[in-house]
Amino acid sequence: MDHKPSKSAEKLAAMIKKAIDDGKVTATEREKIMMLADEDHVIDPQERRLLGELQNMIDNGSVKVVPD
């Protein structure tokens, strides 16, 4: 079984890393992240982990959701 990250997971990781580095994410960026995660109609374990990490950081305030 192949456990390489999907291309969408790699793009997703880059987008989420940018949000974490910036300490903020716009509503549009957050929507793009969600669309990218579902791009191949499968949210694989790596994508699920990345999304969970971002959500936890939003919940604890280390990443802020800001207006566009």
PDB file of N, CA and C in Angstrom:
ATOM      1  N   MET A   1       0.841  -1.184   0.000  1.00  0.00           N
ATOM      2  CA  MET A   1       0.000   0.000   0.000  1.00  0.00           C
ATOM      3  C   MET A   1       0.886   1.248   0.000  1.00  0.00           C
ATOM      4  N   ASP A   2       0.541   2.225  -0.793  1.00  0.00           N
ATOM      5  CA  ASP A   2       1.321   3.451  -0.954  1.00  0.00           C
ATOM      6  C   ASP A   2       0.892   4.478   0.096  1.00  0.00           C
ATOM      7  N   HIS A   3       1.849   4.952   0.893  1.00  0.00           N
ATOM      8  CA  HIS A   3       1.532   5.919   1.941  1.00  0.00           C
ATOM      9  C   HIS A   3       2.128   7.289   1.647  1.00  0.00           C
ATOM     10  N   LYS A   4       2.469   7.552   0.384  1.00  0.00           N
ATOM     11  CA  LYS A   4       2.963   8.873   0.028  1.00  0.00           C
ATOM     12  C   LYS A   4       1.828   9.878   0.149  1.00  0.00           C
ATOM     13  N   PRO A   5       2.138  11.097   0.605  1.00  0.00           N
ATOM     14  CA  PRO A   5       1.084  12.104   0.682  1.00  0.00           C
ATOM     15  C   PRO A   5       0.560  12.442  -0.713  1.00  0.00           C
ATOM     16  N   SER A   6      -0.714  12.720  -0.790  1.00  0.00           N
ATOM     17  CA  SER A   6      -1.295  13.124  -2.064  1.00  0.00           C
ATOM     18  C   SER A   6      -0.781  14.516  -2.422  1.00  0.00           C
ATOM     19  N   LYS A   7      -0.920  14.878  -3.706  1.00  0.00           N
ATOM     20  CA  LYS A   7      -0.501  16.218  -4.125  1.00  0.00           C
ATOM     21  C   LYS A   7      -1.297  17.271  -3.373  1.00  0.00           C
ATOM     22  N   SER A   8      -2.590  17.001  -3.171  1.00  0.00           N
ATOM     23  CA  SER A   8      -3.399  17.979  -2.447  1.00  0.00           C
ATOM     24  C   SER A   8      -2.924  18.099  -0.997  1.00  0.00           C
ATOM     25  N   ALA A   9      -2.447  17.005  -0.403  1.00  0.00           N
ATOM     26  CA  ALA A   9      -1.933  17.068   0.972  1.00  0.00           C
ATOM     27  C   ALA A   9      -0.685  17.941   1.038  1.00  0.00           C
ATOM     28  N   GLU A  10       0.164  17.857   0.020  1.00  0.00           N
ATOM     29  CA  GLU A  10       1.373  18.687  -0.006  1.00  0.00           C
ATOM     30  C   GLU A  10       1.005  20.163  -0.130  1.00  0.00           C
ATOM     31  N   LYS A  11       0.060  20.485  -1.011  1.00  0.00           N
ATOM     32  CA  LYS A  11      -0.395  21.874  -1.167  1.00  0.00           C
ATOM     33  C   LYS A  11      -1.064  22.353   0.115  1.00  0.00           C
ATOM     34  N   LEU A  12      -1.874  21.477   0.698  1.00  0.00           N
ATOM     35  CA  LEU A  12      -2.575  21.795   1.937  1.00  0.00           C
ATOM     36  C   LEU A  12      -1.575  22.104   3.047  1.00  0.00           C
ATOM     37  N   ALA A  13      -0.531  21.289   3.156  1.00  0.00           N
ATOM     38  CA  ALA A  13       0.496  21.507   4.174  1.00  0.00           C
ATOM     39  C   ALA A  13       1.143  22.878   3.999  1.00  0.00           C
ATOM     40  N   ALA A  14       1.412  23.266   2.765  1.00  0.00           N
ATOM     41  CA  ALA A  14       2.036  24.565   2.501  1.00  0.00           C
ATOM     42  C   ALA A  14       1.098  25.707   2.888  1.00  0.00           C
ATOM     43  N   MET A  15      -0.183  25.584   2.550  1.00  0.00           N
ATOM     44  CA  MET A  15      -1.149  26.638   2.884  1.00  0.00           C
ATOM     45  C   MET A  15      -1.322  26.761   4.400  1.00  0.00           C
ATOM     46  N   ILE A  16      -1.394  25.626   5.079  1.00  0.00           N
ATOM     47  CA  ILE A  16      -1.574  25.646   6.529  1.00  0.00           C
ATOM     48  C   ILE A  16      -0.315  26.167   7.211  1.00  0.00           C
ATOM     49  N   LYS A  17       0.864  25.792   6.704  1.00  0.00           N
ATOM     50  CA  LYS A  17       2.120  26.304   7.271  1.00  0.00           C
ATOM     51  C   LYS A  17       2.171  27.823   7.150  1.00  0.00           C
ATOM     52  N   LYS A  18       1.725  28.356   6.017  1.00  0.00           N
ATOM     53  CA  LYS A  18       1.704  29.808   5.833  1.00  0.00           C
ATOM     54  C   LYS A  18       0.790  30.457   6.868  1.00  0.00           C
ATOM     55  N   ALA A  19      -0.401  29.882   7.070  1.00  0.00           N
ATOM     56  CA  ALA A  19      -1.336  30.429   8.061  1.00  0.00           C
ATOM     57  C   ALA A  19      -0.717  30.398   9.459  1.00  0.00           C
ATOM     58  N   ILE A  20      -0.049  29.306   9.795  1.00  0.00           N
ATOM     59  CA  ILE A  20       0.581  29.174  11.113  1.00  0.00           C
ATOM     60  C   ILE A  20       1.723  30.180  11.249  1.00  0.00           C
ATOM     61  N   ASP A  21       2.551  30.300  10.203  1.00  0.00           N
ATOM     62  CA  ASP A  21       3.670  31.250  10.238  1.00  0.00           C
ATOM     63  C   ASP A  21       3.168  32.684  10.364  1.00  0.00           C
ATOM     64  N   ASP A  22       2.058  32.995   9.651  1.00  0.00           N
ATOM     65  CA  ASP A  22       1.475  34.340   9.697  1.00  0.00           C
ATOM     66  C   ASP A  22       0.735  34.586  11.009  1.00  0.00           C
ATOM     67  N   GLY A  23       0.273  33.504  11.644  1.00  0.00           N
ATOM     68  CA  GLY A  23      -0.541  33.641  12.851  1.00  0.00           C
ATOM     69  C   GLY A  23      -1.957  34.069  12.542  1.00  0.00           C
ATOM     70  N   LYS A  24      -2.325  34.000  11.262  1.00  0.00           N
ATOM     71  CA  LYS A  24      -3.679  34.399  10.867  1.00  0.00           C
ATOM     72  C   LYS A  24      -4.063  33.702   9.575  1.00  0.00           C
ATOM     73  N   VAL A  25      -5.363  33.630   9.347  1.00  0.00           N
ATOM     74  CA  VAL A  25      -5.900  33.077   8.114  1.00  0.00           C
ATOM     75  C   VAL A  25      -7.165  33.867   7.794  1.00  0.00           C
ATOM     76  N   THR A  26      -7.318  34.255   6.540  1.00  0.00           N
ATOM     77  CA  THR A  26      -8.544  34.958   6.160  1.00  0.00           C
ATOM     78  C   THR A  26      -9.638  33.934   5.910  1.00  0.00           C
ATOM     79  N   ALA A  27     -10.872  34.414   5.905  1.00  0.00           N
ATOM     80  CA  ALA A  27     -11.998  33.528   5.619  1.00  0.00           C
ATOM     81  C   ALA A  27     -11.833  32.896   4.242  1.00  0.00           C
ATOM     82  N   THR A  28     -11.340  33.669   3.275  1.00  0.00           N
ATOM     83  CA  THR A  28     -11.132  33.148   1.920  1.00  0.00           C
ATOM     84  C   THR A  28     -10.046  32.077   1.915  1.00  0.00           C
ATOM     85  N   GLU A  29      -8.941  32.323   2.616  1.00  0.00           N
ATOM     86  CA  GLU A  29      -7.871  31.319   2.690  1.00  0.00           C
ATOM     87  C   GLU A  29      -8.382  30.042   3.349  1.00  0.00           C
ATOM     88  N   ARG A  30      -9.174  30.198   4.390  1.00  0.00           N
ATOM     89  CA  ARG A  30      -9.718  29.028   5.093  1.00  0.00           C
ATOM     90  C   ARG A  30     -10.632  28.231   4.161  1.00  0.00           C
ATOM     91  N   GLU A  31     -11.436  28.942   3.378  1.00  0.00           N
ATOM     92  CA  GLU A  31     -12.312  28.272   2.406  1.00  0.00           C
ATOM     93  C   GLU A  31     -11.482  27.542   1.352  1.00  0.00           C
ATOM     94  N   LYS A  32     -10.409  28.172   0.871  1.00  0.00           N
ATOM     95  CA  LYS A  32      -9.527  27.530  -0.117  1.00  0.00           C
ATOM     96  C   LYS A  32      -8.881  26.279   0.470  1.00  0.00           C
ATOM     97  N   ILE A  33      -8.493  26.344   1.742  1.00  0.00           N
ATOM     98  CA  ILE A  33      -7.905  25.182   2.414  1.00  0.00           C
ATOM     99  C   ILE A  33      -8.911  24.036   2.429  1.00  0.00           C
ATOM    100  N   MET A  34     -10.156  24.330   2.778  1.00  0.00           N
ATOM    101  CA  MET A  34     -11.185  23.284   2.829  1.00  0.00           C
ATOM    102  C   MET A  34     -11.468  22.717   1.435  1.00  0.00           C
ATOM    103  N   MET A  35     -11.517  23.581   0.430  1.00  0.00           N
ATOM    104  CA  MET A  35     -11.759  23.123  -0.941  1.00  0.00           C
ATOM    105  C   MET A  35     -10.600  22.249  -1.417  1.00  0.00           C
ATOM    106  N   LEU A  36      -9.384  22.630  -1.099  1.00  0.00           N
ATOM    107  CA  LEU A  36      -8.214  21.854  -1.497  1.00  0.00           C
ATOM    108  C   LEU A  36      -8.223  20.483  -0.825  1.00  0.00           C
ATOM    109  N   ALA A  37      -8.579  20.448   0.443  1.00  0.00           N
ATOM    110  CA  ALA A  37      -8.619  19.172   1.163  1.00  0.00           C
ATOM    111  C   ALA A  37      -9.602  18.208   0.514  1.00  0.00           C
ATOM    112  N   ASP A  38     -10.698  18.740  -0.021  1.00  0.00           N
ATOM    113  CA  ASP A  38     -11.744  17.898  -0.615  1.00  0.00           C
ATOM    114  C   ASP A  38     -11.612  17.793  -2.134  1.00  0.00           C
ATOM    115  N   GLU A  39     -10.530  18.327  -2.684  1.00  0.00           N
ATOM    116  CA  GLU A  39     -10.332  18.378  -4.133  1.00  0.00           C
ATOM    117  C   GLU A  39     -10.456  17.009  -4.798  1.00  0.00           C
ATOM    118  N   ASP A  40      -9.873  15.986  -4.179  1.00  0.00           N
ATOM    119  CA  ASP A  40      -9.922  14.645  -4.775  1.00  0.00           C
ATOM    120  C   ASP A  40     -11.056  13.800  -4.178  1.00  0.00           C
ATOM    121  N   HIS A  41     -11.953  14.464  -3.447  1.00  0.00           N
ATOM    122  CA  HIS A  41     -13.125  13.823  -2.820  1.00  0.00           C
ATOM    123  C   HIS A  41     -12.748  12.812  -1.751  1.00  0.00           C
ATOM    124  N   VAL A  42     -11.493  12.858  -1.298  1.00  0.00           N
ATOM    125  CA  VAL A  42     -11.025  11.982  -0.224  1.00  0.00           C
ATOM    126  C   VAL A  42     -10.161  12.827   0.706  1.00  0.00           C
ATOM    127  N   ILE A  43     -10.505  12.835   1.984  1.00  0.00           N
ATOM    128  CA  ILE A  43      -9.647  13.505   2.957  1.00  0.00           C
ATOM    129  C   ILE A  43      -8.818  12.408   3.608  1.00  0.00           C
ATOM    130  N   ASP A  44      -7.546  12.328   3.173  1.00  0.00           N
ATOM    131  CA  ASP A  44      -6.683  11.251   3.660  1.00  0.00           C
ATOM    132  C   ASP A  44      -6.182  11.571   5.079  1.00  0.00           C
ATOM    133  N   PRO A  45      -5.558  10.607   5.741  1.00  0.00           N
ATOM    134  CA  PRO A  45      -5.130  10.820   7.138  1.00  0.00           C
ATOM    135  C   PRO A  45      -4.220  12.033   7.334  1.00  0.00           C
ATOM    136  N   GLN A  46      -3.310  12.273   6.397  1.00  0.00           N
ATOM    137  CA  GLN A  46      -2.420  13.432   6.540  1.00  0.00           C
ATOM    138  C   GLN A  46      -3.219  14.732   6.438  1.00  0.00           C
ATOM    139  N   GLU A  47      -4.144  14.794   5.472  1.00  0.00           N
ATOM    140  CA  GLU A  47      -4.971  15.994   5.332  1.00  0.00           C
ATOM    141  C   GLU A  47      -5.812  16.204   6.592  1.00  0.00           C
ATOM    142  N   ARG A  48      -6.376  15.129   7.112  1.00  0.00           N
ATOM    143  CA  ARG A  48      -7.202  15.214   8.326  1.00  0.00           C
ATOM    144  C   ARG A  48      -6.368  15.740   9.504  1.00  0.00           C
ATOM    145  N   ARG A  49      -5.129  15.259   9.628  1.00  0.00           N
ATOM    146  CA  ARG A  49      -4.242  15.714  10.703  1.00  0.00           C
ATOM    147  C   ARG A  49      -3.921  17.199  10.552  1.00  0.00           C
ATOM    148  N   LEU A  50      -3.611  17.620   9.321  1.00  0.00           N
ATOM    149  CA  LEU A  50      -3.288  19.025   9.063  1.00  0.00           C
ATOM    150  C   LEU A  50      -4.475  19.931   9.367  1.00  0.00           C
ATOM    151  N   LEU A  51      -5.655  19.519   8.920  1.00  0.00           N
ATOM    152  CA  LEU A  51      -6.858  20.312   9.180  1.00  0.00           C
ATOM    153  C   LEU A  51      -7.129  20.394  10.681  1.00  0.00           C
ATOM    154  N   GLY A  52      -6.939  19.282  11.374  1.00  0.00           N
ATOM    155  CA  GLY A  52      -7.139  19.266  12.821  1.00  0.00           C
ATOM    156  C   GLY A  52      -6.165  20.178  13.541  1.00  0.00           C
ATOM    157  N   GLU A  53      -4.920  20.168  13.080  1.00  0.00           N
ATOM    158  CA  GLU A  53      -3.896  21.027  13.680  1.00  0.00           C
ATOM    159  C   GLU A  53      -4.266  22.498  13.502  1.00  0.00           C
ATOM    160  N   LEU A  54      -4.687  22.866  12.295  1.00  0.00           N
ATOM    161  CA  LEU A  54      -5.085  24.253  12.050  1.00  0.00           C
ATOM    162  C   LEU A  54      -6.285  24.614  12.919  1.00  0.00           C
ATOM    163  N   GLN A  55      -7.284  23.743  12.975  1.00  0.00           N
ATOM    164  CA  GLN A  55      -8.477  24.032  13.772  1.00  0.00           C
ATOM    165  C   GLN A  55      -8.125  24.189  15.248  1.00  0.00           C
ATOM    166  N   ASN A  56      -7.248  23.335  15.755  1.00  0.00           N
ATOM    167  CA  ASN A  56      -6.820  23.459  17.158  1.00  0.00           C
ATOM    168  C   ASN A  56      -6.153  24.802  17.411  1.00  0.00           C
ATOM    169  N   MET A  57      -5.339  25.253  16.452  1.00  0.00           N
ATOM    170  CA  MET A  57      -4.639  26.525  16.614  1.00  0.00           C
ATOM    171  C   MET A  57      -5.608  27.698  16.531  1.00  0.00           C
ATOM    172  N   ILE A  58      -6.653  27.563  15.714  1.00  0.00           N
ATOM    173  CA  ILE A  58      -7.692  28.594  15.661  1.00  0.00           C
ATOM    174  C   ILE A  58      -8.445  28.596  16.994  1.00  0.00           C
ATOM    175  N   ASP A  59      -8.790  27.403  17.477  1.00  0.00           N
ATOM    176  CA  ASP A  59      -9.533  27.287  18.736  1.00  0.00           C
ATOM    177  C   ASP A  59      -8.759  27.860  19.922  1.00  0.00           C
ATOM    178  N   ASN A  60      -7.435  27.641  19.953  1.00  0.00           N
ATOM    179  CA  ASN A  60      -6.664  28.124  21.109  1.00  0.00           C
ATOM    180  C   ASN A  60      -6.125  29.546  20.909  1.00  0.00           C
ATOM    181  N   GLY A  61      -6.432  30.149  19.747  1.00  0.00           N
ATOM    182  CA  GLY A  61      -6.083  31.545  19.524  1.00  0.00           C
ATOM    183  C   GLY A  61      -4.700  31.789  18.960  1.00  0.00           C
ATOM    184  N   SER A  62      -3.922  30.732  18.713  1.00  0.00           N
ATOM    185  CA  SER A  62      -2.585  30.960  18.165  1.00  0.00           C
ATOM    186  C   SER A  62      -2.632  31.303  16.680  1.00  0.00           C
ATOM    187  N   VAL A  63      -3.738  30.962  16.009  1.00  0.00           N
ATOM    188  CA  VAL A  63      -3.998  31.425  14.641  1.00  0.00           C
ATOM    189  C   VAL A  63      -5.351  32.124  14.677  1.00  0.00           C
ATOM    190  N   LYS A  64      -5.386  33.346  14.202  1.00  0.00           N
ATOM    191  CA  LYS A  64      -6.613  34.141  14.191  1.00  0.00           C
ATOM    192  C   LYS A  64      -7.264  34.070  12.816  1.00  0.00           C
ATOM    193  N   VAL A  65      -8.595  34.012  12.802  1.00  0.00           N
ATOM    194  CA  VAL A  65      -9.343  34.142  11.555  1.00  0.00           C
ATOM    195  C   VAL A  65      -9.639  35.628  11.416  1.00  0.00           C
ATOM    196  N   VAL A  66      -9.175  36.219  10.313  1.00  0.00           N
ATOM    197  CA  VAL A  66      -9.317  37.661  10.107  1.00  0.00           C
ATOM    198  C   VAL A  66     -10.155  37.924   8.859  1.00  0.00           C
ATOM    199  N   PRO A  67     -10.757  39.117   8.783  1.00  0.00           N
ATOM    200  CA  PRO A  67     -11.517  39.457   7.575  1.00  0.00           C
ATOM    201  C   PRO A  67     -10.598  39.522   6.363  1.00  0.00           C
ATOM    202  N   ASP A  68     -11.179  39.324   5.188  1.00  0.00           N
ATOM    203  CA  ASP A  68     -10.406  39.402   3.937  1.00  0.00           C
ATOM    204  C   ASP A  68      -9.901  40.804   3.704  1.00  0.00           C
TER     205      ASP A  68
END
